[in-house]
PDB file of C-alpha atoms in Angstrom:
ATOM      1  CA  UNK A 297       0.000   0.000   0.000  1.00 43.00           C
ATOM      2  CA  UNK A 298       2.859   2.154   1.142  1.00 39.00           C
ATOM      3  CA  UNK A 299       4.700   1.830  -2.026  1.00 38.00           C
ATOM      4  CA  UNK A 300       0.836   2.115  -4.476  1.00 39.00           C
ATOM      5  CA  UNK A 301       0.661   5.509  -2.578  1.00 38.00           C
ATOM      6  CA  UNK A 302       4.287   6.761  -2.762  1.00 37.00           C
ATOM      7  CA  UNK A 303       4.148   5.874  -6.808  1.00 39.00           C
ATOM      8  CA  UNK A 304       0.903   7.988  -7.016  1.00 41.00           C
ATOM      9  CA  UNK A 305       2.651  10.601  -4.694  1.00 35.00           C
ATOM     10  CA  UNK A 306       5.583  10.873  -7.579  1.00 37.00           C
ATOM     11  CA  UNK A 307       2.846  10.921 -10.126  1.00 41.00           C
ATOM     12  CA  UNK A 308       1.675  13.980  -9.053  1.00 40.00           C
ATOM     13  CA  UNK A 309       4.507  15.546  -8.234  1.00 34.00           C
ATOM     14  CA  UNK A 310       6.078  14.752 -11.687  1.00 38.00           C
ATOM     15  CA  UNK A 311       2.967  16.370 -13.341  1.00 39.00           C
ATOM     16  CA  UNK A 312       2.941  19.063 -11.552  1.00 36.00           C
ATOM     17  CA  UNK A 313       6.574  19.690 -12.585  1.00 35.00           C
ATOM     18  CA  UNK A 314       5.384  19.403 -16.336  1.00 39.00           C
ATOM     19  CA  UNK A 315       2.862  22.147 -16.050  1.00 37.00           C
ATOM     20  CA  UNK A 316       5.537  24.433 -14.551  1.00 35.00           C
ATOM     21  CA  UNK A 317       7.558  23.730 -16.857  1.00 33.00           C
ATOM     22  CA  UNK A 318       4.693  24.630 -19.904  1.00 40.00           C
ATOM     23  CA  UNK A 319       5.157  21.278 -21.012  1.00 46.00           C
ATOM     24  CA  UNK A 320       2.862  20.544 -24.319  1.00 55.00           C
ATOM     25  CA  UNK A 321       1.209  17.019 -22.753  1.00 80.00           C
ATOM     26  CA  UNK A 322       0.000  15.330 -19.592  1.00 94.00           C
ATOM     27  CA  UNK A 323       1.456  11.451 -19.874  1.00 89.00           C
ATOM     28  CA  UNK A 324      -0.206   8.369 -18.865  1.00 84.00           C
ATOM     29  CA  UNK A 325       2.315   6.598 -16.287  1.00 66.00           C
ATOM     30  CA  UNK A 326       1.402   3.063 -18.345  1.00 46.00           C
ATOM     31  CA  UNK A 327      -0.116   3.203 -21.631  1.00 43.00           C
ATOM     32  CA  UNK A 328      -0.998  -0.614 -21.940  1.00 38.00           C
ATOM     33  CA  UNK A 329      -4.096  -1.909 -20.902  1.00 37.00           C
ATOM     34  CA  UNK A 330      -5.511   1.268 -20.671  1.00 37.00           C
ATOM     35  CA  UNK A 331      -9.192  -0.151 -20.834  1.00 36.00           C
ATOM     36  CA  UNK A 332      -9.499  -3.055 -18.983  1.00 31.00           C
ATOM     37  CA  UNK A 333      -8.542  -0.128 -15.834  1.00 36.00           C
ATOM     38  CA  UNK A 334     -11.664   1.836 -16.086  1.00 41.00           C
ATOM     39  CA  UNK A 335     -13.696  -1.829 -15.250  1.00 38.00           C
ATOM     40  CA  UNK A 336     -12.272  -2.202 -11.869  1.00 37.00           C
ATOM     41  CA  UNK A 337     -11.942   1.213 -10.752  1.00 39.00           C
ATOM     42  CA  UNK A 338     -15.500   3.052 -11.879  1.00 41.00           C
ATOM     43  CA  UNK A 339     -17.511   3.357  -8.760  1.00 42.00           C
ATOM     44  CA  UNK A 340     -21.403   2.803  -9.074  1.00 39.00           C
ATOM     45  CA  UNK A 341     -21.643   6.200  -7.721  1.00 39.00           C
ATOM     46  CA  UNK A 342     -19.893   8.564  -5.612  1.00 42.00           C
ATOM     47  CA  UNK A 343     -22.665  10.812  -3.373  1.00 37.00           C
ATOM     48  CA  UNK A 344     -19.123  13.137  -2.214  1.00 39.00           C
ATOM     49  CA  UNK A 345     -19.348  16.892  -3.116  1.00 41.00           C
ATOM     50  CA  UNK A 346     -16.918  17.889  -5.946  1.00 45.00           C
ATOM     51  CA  UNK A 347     -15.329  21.740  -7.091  1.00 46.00           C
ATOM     52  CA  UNK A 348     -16.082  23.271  -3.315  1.00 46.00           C
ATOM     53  CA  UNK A 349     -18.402  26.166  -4.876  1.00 59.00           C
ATOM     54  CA  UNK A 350     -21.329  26.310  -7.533  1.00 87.00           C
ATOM     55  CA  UNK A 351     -19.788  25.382 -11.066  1.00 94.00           C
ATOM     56  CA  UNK A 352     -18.926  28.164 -14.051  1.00 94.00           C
ATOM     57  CA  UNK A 353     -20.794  28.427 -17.295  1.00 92.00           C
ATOM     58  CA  UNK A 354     -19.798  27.513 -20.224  1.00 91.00           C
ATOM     59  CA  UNK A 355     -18.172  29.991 -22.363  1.00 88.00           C
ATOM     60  CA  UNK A 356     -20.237  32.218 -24.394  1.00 85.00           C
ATOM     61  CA  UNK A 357     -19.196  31.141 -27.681  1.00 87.00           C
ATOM     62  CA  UNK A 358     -20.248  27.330 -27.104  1.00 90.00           C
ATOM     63  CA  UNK A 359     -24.054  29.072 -28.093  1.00 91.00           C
ATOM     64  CA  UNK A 360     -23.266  29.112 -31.574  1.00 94.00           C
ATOM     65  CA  UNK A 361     -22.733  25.073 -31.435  1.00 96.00           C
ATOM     66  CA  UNK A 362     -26.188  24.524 -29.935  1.00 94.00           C
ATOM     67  CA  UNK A 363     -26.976  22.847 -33.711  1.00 94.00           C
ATOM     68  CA  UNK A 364     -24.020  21.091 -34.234  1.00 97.00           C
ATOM     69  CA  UNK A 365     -24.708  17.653 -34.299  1.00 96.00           C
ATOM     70  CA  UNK A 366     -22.455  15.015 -32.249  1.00 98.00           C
ATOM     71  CA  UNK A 367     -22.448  11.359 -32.693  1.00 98.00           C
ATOM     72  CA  UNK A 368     -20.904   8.352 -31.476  1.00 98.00           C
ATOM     73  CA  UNK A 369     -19.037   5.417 -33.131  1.00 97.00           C
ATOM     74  CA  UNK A 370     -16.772   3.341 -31.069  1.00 98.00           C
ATOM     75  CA  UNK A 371     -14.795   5.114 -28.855  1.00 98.00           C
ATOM     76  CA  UNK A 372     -14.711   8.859 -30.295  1.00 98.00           C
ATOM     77  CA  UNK A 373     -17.474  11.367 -29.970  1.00 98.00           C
ATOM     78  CA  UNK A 374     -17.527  13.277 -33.422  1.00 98.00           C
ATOM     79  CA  UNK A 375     -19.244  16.613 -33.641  1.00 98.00           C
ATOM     80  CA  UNK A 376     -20.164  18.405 -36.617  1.00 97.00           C
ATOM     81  CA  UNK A 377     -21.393  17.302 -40.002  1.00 94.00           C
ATOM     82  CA  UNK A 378     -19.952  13.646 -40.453  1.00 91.00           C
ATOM     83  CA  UNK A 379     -19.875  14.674 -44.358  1.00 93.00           C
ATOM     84  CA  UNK A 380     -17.223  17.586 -43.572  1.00 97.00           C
ATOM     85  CA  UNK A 381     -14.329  18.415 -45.926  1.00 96.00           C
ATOM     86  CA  UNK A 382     -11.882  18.396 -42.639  1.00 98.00           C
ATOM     87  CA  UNK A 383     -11.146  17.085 -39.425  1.00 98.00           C
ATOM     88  CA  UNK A 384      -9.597  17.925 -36.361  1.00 98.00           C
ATOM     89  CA  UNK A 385      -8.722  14.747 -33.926  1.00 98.00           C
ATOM     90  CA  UNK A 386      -8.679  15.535 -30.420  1.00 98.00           C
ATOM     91  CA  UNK A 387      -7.169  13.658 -27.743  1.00 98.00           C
ATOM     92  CA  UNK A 388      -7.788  14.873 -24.216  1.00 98.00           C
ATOM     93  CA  UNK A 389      -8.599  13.315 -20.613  1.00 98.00           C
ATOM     94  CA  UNK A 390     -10.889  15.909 -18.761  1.00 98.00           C
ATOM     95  CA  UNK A 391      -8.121  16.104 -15.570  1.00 97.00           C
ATOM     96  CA  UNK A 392      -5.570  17.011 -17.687  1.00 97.00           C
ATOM     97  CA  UNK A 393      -4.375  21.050 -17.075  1.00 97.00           C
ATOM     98  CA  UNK A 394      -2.805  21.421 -20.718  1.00 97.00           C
ATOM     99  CA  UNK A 395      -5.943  20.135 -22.266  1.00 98.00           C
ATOM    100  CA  UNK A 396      -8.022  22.650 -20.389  1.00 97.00           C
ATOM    101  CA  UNK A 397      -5.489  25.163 -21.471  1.00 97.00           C
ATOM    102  CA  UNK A 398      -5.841  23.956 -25.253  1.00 98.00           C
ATOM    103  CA  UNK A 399      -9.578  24.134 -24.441  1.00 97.00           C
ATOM    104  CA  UNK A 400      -9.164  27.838 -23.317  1.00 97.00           C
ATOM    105  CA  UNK A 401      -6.849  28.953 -26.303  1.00 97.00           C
ATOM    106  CA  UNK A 402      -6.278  27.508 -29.066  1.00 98.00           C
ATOM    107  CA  UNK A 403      -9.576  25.254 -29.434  1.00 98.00           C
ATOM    108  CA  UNK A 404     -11.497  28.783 -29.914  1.00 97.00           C
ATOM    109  CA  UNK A 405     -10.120  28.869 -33.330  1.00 98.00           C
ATOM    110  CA  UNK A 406     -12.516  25.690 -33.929  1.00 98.00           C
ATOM    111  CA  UNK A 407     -15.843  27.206 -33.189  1.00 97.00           C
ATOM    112  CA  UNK A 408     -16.655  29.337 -35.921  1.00 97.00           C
ATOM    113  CA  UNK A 409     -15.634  26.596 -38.726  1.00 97.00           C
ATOM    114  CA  UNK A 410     -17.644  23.903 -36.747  1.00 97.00           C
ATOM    115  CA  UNK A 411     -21.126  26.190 -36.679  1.00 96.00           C
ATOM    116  CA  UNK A 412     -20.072  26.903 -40.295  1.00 96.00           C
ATOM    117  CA  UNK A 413     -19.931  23.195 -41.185  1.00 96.00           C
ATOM    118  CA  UNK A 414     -16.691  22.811 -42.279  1.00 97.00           C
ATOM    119  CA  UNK A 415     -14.979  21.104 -40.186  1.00 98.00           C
ATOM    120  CA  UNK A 416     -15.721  17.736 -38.147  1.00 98.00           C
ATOM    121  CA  UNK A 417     -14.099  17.526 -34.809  1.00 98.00           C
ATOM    122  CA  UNK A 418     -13.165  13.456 -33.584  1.00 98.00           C
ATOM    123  CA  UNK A 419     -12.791  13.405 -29.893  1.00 98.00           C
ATOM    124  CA  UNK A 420     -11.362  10.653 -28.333  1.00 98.00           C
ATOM    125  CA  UNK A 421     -11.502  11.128 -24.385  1.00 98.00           C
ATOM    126  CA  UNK A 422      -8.622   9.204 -22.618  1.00 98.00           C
ATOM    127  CA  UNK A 423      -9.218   8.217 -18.545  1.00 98.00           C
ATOM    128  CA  UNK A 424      -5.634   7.569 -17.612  1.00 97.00           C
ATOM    129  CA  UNK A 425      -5.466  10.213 -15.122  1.00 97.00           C
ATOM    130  CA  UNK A 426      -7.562   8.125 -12.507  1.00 97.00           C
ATOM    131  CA  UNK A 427      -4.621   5.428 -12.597  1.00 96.00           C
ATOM    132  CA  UNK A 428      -1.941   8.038 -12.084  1.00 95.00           C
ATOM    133  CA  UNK A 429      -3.170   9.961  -9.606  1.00 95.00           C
ATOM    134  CA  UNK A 430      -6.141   7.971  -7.752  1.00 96.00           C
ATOM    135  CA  UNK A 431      -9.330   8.653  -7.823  1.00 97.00           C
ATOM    136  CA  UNK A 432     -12.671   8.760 -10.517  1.00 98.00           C
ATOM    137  CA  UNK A 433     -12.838  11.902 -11.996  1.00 98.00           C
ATOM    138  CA  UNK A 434     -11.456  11.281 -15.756  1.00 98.00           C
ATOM    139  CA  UNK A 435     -13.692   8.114 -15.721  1.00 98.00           C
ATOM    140  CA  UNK A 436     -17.064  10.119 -13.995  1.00 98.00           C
ATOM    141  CA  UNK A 437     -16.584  13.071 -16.724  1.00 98.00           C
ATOM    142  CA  UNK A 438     -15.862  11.167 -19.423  1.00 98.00           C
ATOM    143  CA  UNK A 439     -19.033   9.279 -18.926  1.00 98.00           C
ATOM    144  CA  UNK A 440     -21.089  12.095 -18.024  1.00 98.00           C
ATOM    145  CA  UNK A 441     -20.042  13.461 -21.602  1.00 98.00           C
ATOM    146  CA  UNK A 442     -20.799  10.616 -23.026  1.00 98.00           C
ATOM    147  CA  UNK A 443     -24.265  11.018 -21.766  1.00 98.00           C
ATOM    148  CA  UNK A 444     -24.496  14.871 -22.893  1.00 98.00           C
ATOM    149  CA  UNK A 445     -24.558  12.999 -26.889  1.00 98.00           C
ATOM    150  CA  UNK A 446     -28.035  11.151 -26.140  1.00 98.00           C
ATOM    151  CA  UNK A 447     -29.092  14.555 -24.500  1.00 97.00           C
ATOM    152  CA  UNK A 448     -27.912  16.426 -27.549  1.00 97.00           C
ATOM    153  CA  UNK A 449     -26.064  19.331 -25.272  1.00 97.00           C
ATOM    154  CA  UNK A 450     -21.589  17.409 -25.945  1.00 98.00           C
ATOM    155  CA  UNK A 451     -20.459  20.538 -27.380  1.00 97.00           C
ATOM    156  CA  UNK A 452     -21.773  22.602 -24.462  1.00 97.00           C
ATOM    157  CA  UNK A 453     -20.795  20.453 -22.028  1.00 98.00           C
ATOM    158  CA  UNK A 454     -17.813  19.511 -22.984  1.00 98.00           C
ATOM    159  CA  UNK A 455     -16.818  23.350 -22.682  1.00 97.00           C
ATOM    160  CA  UNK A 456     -18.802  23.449 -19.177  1.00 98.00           C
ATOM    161  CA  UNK A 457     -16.510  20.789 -18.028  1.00 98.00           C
ATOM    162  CA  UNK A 458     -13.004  21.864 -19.014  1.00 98.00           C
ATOM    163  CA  UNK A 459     -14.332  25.224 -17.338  1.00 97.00           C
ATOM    164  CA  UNK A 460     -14.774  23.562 -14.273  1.00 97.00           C
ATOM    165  CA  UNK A 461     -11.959  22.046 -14.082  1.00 97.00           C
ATOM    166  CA  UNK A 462      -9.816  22.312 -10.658  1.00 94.00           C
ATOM    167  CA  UNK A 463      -6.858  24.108 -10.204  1.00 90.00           C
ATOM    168  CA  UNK A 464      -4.962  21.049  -8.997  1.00 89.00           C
ATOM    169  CA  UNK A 465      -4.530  18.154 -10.949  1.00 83.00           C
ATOM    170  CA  UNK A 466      -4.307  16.147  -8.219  1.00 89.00           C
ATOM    171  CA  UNK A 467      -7.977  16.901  -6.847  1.00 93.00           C
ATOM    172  CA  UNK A 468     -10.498  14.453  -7.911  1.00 96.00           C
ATOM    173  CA  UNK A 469     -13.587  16.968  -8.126  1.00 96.00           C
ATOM    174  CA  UNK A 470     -15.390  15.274 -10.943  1.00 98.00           C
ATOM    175  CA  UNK A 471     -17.512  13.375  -8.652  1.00 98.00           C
ATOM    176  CA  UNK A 472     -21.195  12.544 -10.601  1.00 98.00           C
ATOM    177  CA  UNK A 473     -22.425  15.404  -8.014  1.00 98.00           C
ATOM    178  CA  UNK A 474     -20.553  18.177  -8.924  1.00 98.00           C
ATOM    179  CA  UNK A 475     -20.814  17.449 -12.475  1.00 98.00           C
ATOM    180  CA  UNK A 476     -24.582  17.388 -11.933  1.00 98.00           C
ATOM    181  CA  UNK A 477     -23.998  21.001 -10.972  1.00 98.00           C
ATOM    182  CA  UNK A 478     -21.590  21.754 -14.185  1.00 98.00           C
ATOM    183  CA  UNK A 479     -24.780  20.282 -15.872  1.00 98.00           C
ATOM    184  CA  UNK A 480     -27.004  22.579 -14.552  1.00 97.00           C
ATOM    185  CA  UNK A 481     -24.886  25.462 -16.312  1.00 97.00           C
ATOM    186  CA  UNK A 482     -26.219  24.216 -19.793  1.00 97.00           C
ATOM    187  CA  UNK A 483     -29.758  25.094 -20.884  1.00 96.00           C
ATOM    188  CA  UNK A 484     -31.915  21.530 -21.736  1.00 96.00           C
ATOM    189  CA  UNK A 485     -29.457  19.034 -20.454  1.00 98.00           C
ATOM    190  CA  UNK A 486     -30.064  17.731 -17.190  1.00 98.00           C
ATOM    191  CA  UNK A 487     -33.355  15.271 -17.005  1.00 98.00           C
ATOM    192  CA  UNK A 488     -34.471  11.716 -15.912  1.00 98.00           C
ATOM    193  CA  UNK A 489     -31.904   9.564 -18.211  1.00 98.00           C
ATOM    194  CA  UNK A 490     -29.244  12.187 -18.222  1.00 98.00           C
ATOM    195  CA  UNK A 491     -29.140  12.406 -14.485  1.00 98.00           C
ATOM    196  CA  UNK A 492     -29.033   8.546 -13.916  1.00 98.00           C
ATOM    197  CA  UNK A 493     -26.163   8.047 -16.624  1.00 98.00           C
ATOM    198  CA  UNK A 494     -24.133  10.443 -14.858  1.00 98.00           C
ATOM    199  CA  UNK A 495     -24.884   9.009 -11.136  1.00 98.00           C
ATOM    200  CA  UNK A 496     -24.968   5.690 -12.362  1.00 98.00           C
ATOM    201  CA  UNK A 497     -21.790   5.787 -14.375  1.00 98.00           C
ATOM    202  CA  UNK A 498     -23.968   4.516 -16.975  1.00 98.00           C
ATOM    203  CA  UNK A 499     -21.166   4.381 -20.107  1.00 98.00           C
ATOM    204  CA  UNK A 500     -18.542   2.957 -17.766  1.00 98.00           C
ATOM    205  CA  UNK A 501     -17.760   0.443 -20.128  1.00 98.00           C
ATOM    206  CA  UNK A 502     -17.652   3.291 -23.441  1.00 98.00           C
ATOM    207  CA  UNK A 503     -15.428   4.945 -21.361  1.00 98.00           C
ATOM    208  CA  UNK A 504     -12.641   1.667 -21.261  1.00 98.00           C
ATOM    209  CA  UNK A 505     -13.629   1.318 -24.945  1.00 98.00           C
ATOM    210  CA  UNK A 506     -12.578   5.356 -25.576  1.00 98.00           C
ATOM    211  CA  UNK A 507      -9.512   4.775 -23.597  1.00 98.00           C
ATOM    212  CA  UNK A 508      -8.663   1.625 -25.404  1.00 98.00           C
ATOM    213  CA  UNK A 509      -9.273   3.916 -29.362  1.00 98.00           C
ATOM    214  CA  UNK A 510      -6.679   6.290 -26.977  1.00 98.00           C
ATOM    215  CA  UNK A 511      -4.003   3.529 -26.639  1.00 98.00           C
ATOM    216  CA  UNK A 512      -4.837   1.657 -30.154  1.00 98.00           C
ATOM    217  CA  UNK A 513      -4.339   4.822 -32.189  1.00 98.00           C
ATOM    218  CA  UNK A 514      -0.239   5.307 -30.267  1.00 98.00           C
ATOM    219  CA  UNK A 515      -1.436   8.004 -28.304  1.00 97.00           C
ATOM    220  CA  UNK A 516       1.595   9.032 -25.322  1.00 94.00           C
ATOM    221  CA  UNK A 517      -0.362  11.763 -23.965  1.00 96.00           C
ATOM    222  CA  UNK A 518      -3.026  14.577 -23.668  1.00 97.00           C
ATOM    223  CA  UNK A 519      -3.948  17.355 -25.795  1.00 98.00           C
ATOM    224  CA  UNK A 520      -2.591  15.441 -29.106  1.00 98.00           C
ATOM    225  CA  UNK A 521      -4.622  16.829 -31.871  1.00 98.00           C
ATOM    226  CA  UNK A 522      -4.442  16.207 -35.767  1.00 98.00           C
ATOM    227  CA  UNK A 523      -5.525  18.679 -38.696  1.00 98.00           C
ATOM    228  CA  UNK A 524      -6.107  16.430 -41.516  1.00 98.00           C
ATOM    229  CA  UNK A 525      -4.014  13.732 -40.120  1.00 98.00           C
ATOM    230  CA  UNK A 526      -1.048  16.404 -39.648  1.00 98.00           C
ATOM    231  CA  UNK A 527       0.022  17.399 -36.260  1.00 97.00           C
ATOM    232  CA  UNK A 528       0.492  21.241 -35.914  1.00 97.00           C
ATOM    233  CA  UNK A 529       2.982  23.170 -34.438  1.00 96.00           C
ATOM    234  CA  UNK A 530       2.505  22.620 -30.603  1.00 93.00           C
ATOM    235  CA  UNK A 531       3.692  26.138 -30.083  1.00 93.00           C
ATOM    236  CA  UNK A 532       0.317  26.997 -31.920  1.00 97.00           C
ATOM    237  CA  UNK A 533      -2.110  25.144 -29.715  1.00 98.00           C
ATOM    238  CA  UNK A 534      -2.239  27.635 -26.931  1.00 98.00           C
ATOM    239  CA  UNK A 535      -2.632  30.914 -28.830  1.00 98.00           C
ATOM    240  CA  UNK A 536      -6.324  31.167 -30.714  1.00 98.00           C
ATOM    241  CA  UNK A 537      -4.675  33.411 -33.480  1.00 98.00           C
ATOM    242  CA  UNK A 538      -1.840  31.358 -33.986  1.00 98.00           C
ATOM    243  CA  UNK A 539      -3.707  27.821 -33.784  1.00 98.00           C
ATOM    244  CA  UNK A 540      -6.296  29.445 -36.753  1.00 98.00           C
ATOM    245  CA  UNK A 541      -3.481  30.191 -38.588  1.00 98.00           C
ATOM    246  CA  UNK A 542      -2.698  26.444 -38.278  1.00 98.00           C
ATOM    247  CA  UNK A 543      -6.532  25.669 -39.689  1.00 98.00           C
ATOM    248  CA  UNK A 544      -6.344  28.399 -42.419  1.00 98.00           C
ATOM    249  CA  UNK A 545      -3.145  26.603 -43.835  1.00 97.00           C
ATOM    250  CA  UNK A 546      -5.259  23.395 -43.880  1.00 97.00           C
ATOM    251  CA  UNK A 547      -7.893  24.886 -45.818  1.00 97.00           C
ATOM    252  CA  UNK A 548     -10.292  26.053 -42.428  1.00 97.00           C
ATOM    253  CA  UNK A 549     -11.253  28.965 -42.402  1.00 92.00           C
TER     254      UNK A 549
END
């Protein structure tokens, strides 16, 4: 025991010397058997408060993607029109710091294109944050998305999330409570099936099936993302302007 909780102890320590550092990725500590993890550690519920306070909205701009569609086919969420001349693969697990910092920056670039239908967005979300650092909160939010597709409201929630996000990495806040309350932030989406998916941990098996697409498509960590199957300039992912520029020279626009 004292040597499970002095590896997660380094974990954290190690990935909290990555952010300092403005490293580009959080890392999973063991890529393999990335999905069979999620089975054995996904509680049935947790009934523990999460985030301390009342959650944050979503940003503004997410009301523009209130008709994007989002669908679901294996292991990756895609939103926008399926028939879309470009994609944009992202990789993220909801704990992750650099992804929420992606989320904040660079990812802005993507709205207007996606309400403009002409780009499709492929999100795969990875879990391996629970096995590094203890805990349920990749597994619980990454479900809980999962569930925001049959409610129609992923692209909204998805935002509402990553806003919500804690300051520490190490703080497992996305219990189904508190993300109850990040759903309340979100016009339409919280009701009867919703609600139970989320407490329930409904998708708990979609969610070892995402993070197996994760480990199956090479990933080594989170935000990876793809334009057309190209990987941009990391430098680019945390500036808006700089990150369109990265679209534009794809063709997206």
């Amino acid at each position: 025991m004292a040597v499970r909780k002095a590896g997660r102890i380094a974990a954290a320590v190690a990935a909290t010397a990555l952010v300092a550092l403005g490293a580009a990725a959080c890392g999973p500590e063991d890529i393999t058997g990335g999905g069979s993890s999620v089975e054995e550690s996904a509680p049935a519920s947790d009934s523990s408060g999460g985030g301390g306070s009342d959650a944050k909205a979503p940003s503004a701009d997410t009301a523009a993607l209130a008709d994007v569609p989002a669908s679901v086919k294996g292991g990756v969420i895609t939103v926008g029109d399926p028939k879309a001349g470009h994609t944009v693969k992202l990789y993220e697990d909801a704990r992750c710091p650099i992804c929420k910092k992606f989320e904040d920056t660079g990812a802005q670039a993507l709205v207007k294109p996606l309400a403009e239908g002409k780009v499709k967005v492929e999100y795969t979300l990875a879990s391996f944050l629970d096995k590094n650092l203890g805990g349920h909160g990749s597994v619980n939010a990454a479900n809980a998305l999962r569930a925001s597709v049959d409610a129609g409201k992923f692209p909204q929630f998805h935002a509402a999330v990553f806003a919500n996000q804690p300051e520490s990495e190490t703080e497992d806040a996305y219990t189904p409570e508190f993300l109850l309350k990040i759903a309340d932030k979100v016009d339409g989406l919280r009701g009867p099936a919703f609600d139970k998916a989320v407490k329930n941990v409904t998708y708990k098996k979609w969610v070892g099936e995402a993070m197996q697409s994760f480990t199956d498509d090479g990933m080594t960590g989170t935000p990876s993302v793809f334009i057309d199957g190209e990987k941009p300039d990391n430098n680019a992912l945390f500036d808006k302007a700089a990150f369109a520029k990265e679209l534009k020279a794809s063709g997206i626009s």
